Tab-separated table of C-alpha atoms and ligand atoms in Angstrom:
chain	number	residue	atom	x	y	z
A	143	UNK	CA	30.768	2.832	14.135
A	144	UNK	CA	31.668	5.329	16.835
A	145	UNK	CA	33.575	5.363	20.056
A	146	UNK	CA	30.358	4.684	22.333
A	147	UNK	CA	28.927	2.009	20.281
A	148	UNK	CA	32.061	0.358	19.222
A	149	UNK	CA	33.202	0.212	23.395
A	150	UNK	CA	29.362	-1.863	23.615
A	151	UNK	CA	30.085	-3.941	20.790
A	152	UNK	CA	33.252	-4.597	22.863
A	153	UNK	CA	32.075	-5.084	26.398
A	154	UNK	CA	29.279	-7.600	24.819
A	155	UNK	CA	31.901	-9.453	23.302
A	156	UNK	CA	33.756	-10.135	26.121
A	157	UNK	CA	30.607	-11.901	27.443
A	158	UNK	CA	30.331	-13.655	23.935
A	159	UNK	CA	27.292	-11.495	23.202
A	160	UNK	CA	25.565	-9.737	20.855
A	161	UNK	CA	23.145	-6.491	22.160
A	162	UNK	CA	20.655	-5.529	20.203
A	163	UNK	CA	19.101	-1.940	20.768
A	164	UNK	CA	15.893	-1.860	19.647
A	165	UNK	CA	13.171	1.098	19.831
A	166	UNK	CA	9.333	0.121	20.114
A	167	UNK	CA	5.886	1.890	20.292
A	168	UNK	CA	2.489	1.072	21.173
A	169	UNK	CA	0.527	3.288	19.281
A	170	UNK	CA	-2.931	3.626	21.006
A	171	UNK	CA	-5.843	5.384	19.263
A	172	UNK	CA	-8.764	6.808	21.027
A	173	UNK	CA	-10.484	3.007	21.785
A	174	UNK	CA	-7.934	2.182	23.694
A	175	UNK	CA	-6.414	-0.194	20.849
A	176	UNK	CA	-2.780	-0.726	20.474
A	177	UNK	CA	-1.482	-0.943	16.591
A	178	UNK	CA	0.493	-4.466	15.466
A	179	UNK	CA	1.876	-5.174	12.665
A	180	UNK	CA	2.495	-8.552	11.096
A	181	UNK	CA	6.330	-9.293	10.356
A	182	UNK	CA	6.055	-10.245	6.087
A	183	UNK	CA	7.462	-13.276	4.824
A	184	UNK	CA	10.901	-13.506	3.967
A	185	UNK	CA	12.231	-11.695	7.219
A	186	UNK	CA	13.205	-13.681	10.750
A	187	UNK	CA	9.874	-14.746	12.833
A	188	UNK	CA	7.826	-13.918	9.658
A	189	UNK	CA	3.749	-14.128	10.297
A	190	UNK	CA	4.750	-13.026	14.141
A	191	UNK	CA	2.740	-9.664	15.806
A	192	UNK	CA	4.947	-6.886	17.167
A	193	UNK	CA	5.190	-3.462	17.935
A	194	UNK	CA	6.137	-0.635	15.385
A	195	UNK	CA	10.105	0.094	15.646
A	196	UNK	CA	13.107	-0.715	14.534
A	197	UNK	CA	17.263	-1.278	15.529
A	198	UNK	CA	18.819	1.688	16.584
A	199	UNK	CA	21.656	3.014	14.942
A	200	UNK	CA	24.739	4.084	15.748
A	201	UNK	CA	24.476	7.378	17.396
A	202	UNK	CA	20.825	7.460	17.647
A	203	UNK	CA	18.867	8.375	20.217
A	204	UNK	CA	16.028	5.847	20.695
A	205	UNK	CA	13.382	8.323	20.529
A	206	UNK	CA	15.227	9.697	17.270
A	207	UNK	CA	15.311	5.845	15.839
A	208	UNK	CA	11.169	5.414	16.865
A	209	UNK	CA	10.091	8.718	14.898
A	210	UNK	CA	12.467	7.737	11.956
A	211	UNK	CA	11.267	4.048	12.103
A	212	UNK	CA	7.565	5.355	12.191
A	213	UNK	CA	8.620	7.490	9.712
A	214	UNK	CA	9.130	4.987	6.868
A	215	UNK	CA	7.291	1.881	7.677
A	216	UNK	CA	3.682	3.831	8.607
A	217	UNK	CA	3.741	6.940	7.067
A	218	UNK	CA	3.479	8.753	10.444
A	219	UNK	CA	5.281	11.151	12.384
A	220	UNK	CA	5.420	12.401	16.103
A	221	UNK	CA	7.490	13.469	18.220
A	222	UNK	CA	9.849	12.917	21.561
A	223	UNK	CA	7.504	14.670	23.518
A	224	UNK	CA	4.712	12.122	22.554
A	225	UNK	CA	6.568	9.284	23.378
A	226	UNK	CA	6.173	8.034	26.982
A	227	UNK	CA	8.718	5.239	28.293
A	228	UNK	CA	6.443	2.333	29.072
A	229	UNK	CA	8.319	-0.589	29.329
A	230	UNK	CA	10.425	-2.554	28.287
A	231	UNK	CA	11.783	-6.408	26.455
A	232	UNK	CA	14.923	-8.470	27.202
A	233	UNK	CA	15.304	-11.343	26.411
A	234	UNK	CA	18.123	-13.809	24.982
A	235	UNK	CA	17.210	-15.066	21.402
A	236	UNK	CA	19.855	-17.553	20.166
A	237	UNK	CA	22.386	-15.123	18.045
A	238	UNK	CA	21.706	-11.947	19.898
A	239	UNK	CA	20.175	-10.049	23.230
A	240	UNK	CA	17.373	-8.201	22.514
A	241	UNK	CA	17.076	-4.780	25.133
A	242	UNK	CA	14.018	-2.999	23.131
A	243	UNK	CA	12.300	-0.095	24.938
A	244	UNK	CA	8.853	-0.097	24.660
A	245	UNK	CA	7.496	3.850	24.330
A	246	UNK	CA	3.232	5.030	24.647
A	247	UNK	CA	2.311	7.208	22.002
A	248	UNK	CA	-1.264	8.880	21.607
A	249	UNK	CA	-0.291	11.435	19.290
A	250	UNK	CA	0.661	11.638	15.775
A	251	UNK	CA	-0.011	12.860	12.438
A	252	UNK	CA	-1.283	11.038	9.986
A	253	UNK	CA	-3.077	7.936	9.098
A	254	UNK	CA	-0.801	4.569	9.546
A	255	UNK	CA	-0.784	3.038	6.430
A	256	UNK	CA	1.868	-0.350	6.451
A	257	UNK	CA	4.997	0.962	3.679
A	258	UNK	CA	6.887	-2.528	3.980
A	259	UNK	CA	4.268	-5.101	3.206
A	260	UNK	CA	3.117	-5.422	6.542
A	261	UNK	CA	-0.623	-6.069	7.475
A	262	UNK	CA	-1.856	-3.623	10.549
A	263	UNK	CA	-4.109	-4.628	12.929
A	264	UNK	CA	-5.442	-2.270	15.753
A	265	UNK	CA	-6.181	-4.390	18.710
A	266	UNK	CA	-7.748	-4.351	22.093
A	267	UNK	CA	-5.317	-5.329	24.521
A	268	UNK	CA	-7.532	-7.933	25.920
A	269	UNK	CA	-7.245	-9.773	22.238
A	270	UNK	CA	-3.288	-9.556	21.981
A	271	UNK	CA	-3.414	-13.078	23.382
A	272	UNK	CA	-5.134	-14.520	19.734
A	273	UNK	CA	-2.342	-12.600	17.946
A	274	UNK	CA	1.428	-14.475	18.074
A	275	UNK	CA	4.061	-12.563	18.616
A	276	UNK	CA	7.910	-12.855	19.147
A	277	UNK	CA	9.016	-14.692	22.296
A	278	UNK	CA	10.221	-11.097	23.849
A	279	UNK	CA	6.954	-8.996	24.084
A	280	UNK	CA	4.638	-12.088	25.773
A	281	UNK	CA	5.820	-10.306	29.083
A	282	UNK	CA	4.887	-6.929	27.586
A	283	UNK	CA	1.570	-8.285	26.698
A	284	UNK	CA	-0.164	-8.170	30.588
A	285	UNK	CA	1.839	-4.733	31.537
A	286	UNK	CA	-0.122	-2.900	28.735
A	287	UNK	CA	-3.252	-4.640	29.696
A	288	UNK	CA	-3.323	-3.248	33.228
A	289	UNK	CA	-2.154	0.113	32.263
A	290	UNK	CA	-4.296	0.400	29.452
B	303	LIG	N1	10.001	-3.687	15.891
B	303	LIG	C1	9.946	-4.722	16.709
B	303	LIG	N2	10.971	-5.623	16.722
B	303	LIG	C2	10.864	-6.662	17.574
B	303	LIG	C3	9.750	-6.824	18.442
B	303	LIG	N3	9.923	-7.946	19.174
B	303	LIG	C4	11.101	-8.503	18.789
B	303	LIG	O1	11.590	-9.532	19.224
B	303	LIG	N4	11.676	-7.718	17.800
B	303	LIG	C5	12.941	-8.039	17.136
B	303	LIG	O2	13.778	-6.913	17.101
B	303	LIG	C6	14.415	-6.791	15.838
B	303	LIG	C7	13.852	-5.548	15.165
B	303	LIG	O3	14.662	-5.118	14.211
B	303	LIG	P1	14.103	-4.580	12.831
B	303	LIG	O4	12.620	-4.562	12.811
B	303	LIG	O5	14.859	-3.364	12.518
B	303	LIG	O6	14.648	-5.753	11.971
B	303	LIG	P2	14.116	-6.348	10.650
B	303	LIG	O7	12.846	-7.026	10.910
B	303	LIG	O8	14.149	-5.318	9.575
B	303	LIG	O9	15.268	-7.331	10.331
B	303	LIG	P3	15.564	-8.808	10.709
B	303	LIG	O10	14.895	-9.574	9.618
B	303	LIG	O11	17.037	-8.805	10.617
B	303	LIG	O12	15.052	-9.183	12.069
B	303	LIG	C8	14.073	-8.011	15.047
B	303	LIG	O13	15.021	-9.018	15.265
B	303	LIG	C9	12.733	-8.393	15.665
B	303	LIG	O14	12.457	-9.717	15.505
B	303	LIG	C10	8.697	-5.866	18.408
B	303	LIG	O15	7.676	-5.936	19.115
B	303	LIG	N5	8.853	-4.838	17.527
């Protein structure tokens, strides 16, 4: 771990907390529909909708993190000058704080294609409601509808 993340792993801990950096994207195609992909079983909140992303590592930018993340779980890559900052989640789960940016992407090549037993779904935002998703993006849920 290095100097900057090891000094937030500190500062958390003196609050008896755990932050989690997260990176996120709604993908939209030309419909208007935002890409979600269903957690597999086996991992936390399995069956849950979310966004495309993943933890950020150490050192990582979170734009750098998104394109990696999109990288090997879709099959697609884009770029930092693709990704607009849209929003974002925080919210307290029980072992952890969850700060996860959400980015707008348009742009991309390739087709999405789920690597890691996921199931995609592209959705209209107006349908997000029928699709459960982790505690932290219901908030998210009615800022993409009205900017969408
Ligand atoms: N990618 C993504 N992660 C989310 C969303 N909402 C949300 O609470 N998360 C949480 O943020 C973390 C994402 O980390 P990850 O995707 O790299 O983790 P993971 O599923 O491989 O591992 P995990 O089983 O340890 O949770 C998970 O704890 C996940 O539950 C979301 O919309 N997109």
């Amino acid at each position: 771990m290095d100097d900057a993340s090891d000094e937030l792993t500190r500062t958390f801990h003196g609050h008896g907390m755990k932050l989690l950096l997260v990176s996120a994207v709604a993908l939209i195609d030309r419909d208007g529909r935002v890409l979600l992909a269903q957690r597999p079983e086996g991992k936390s909140m399995a069956g849950l909708w979310e966004f495309p992303g993943g933890k950020i590592e150490p050192g990582e930018r979170p734009e750098e993190a998104l394109i990696r993340e999109l990288h090997e779980e879709l099959g697609i890559d884009t770029w930092a000058s693709c990704l607009a900052p849209l929003t974002f989640a925080s919210h307290a789960y029980d072992d952890f704080h969850l700060l996860m940016p959400l980015f707008a992407c348009r742009k991309w090549d390739g087709q999405p294609r789920a690597k890691e037993g996921q199931v995609l779904k592209w959705v209209r935002p107006d349908e997000m409601r029928s699709y459960p998703m982790p505690p932290a993006d219901l908030p998210l849920i009615p800022i993409l509808r009205d900017w969408l």
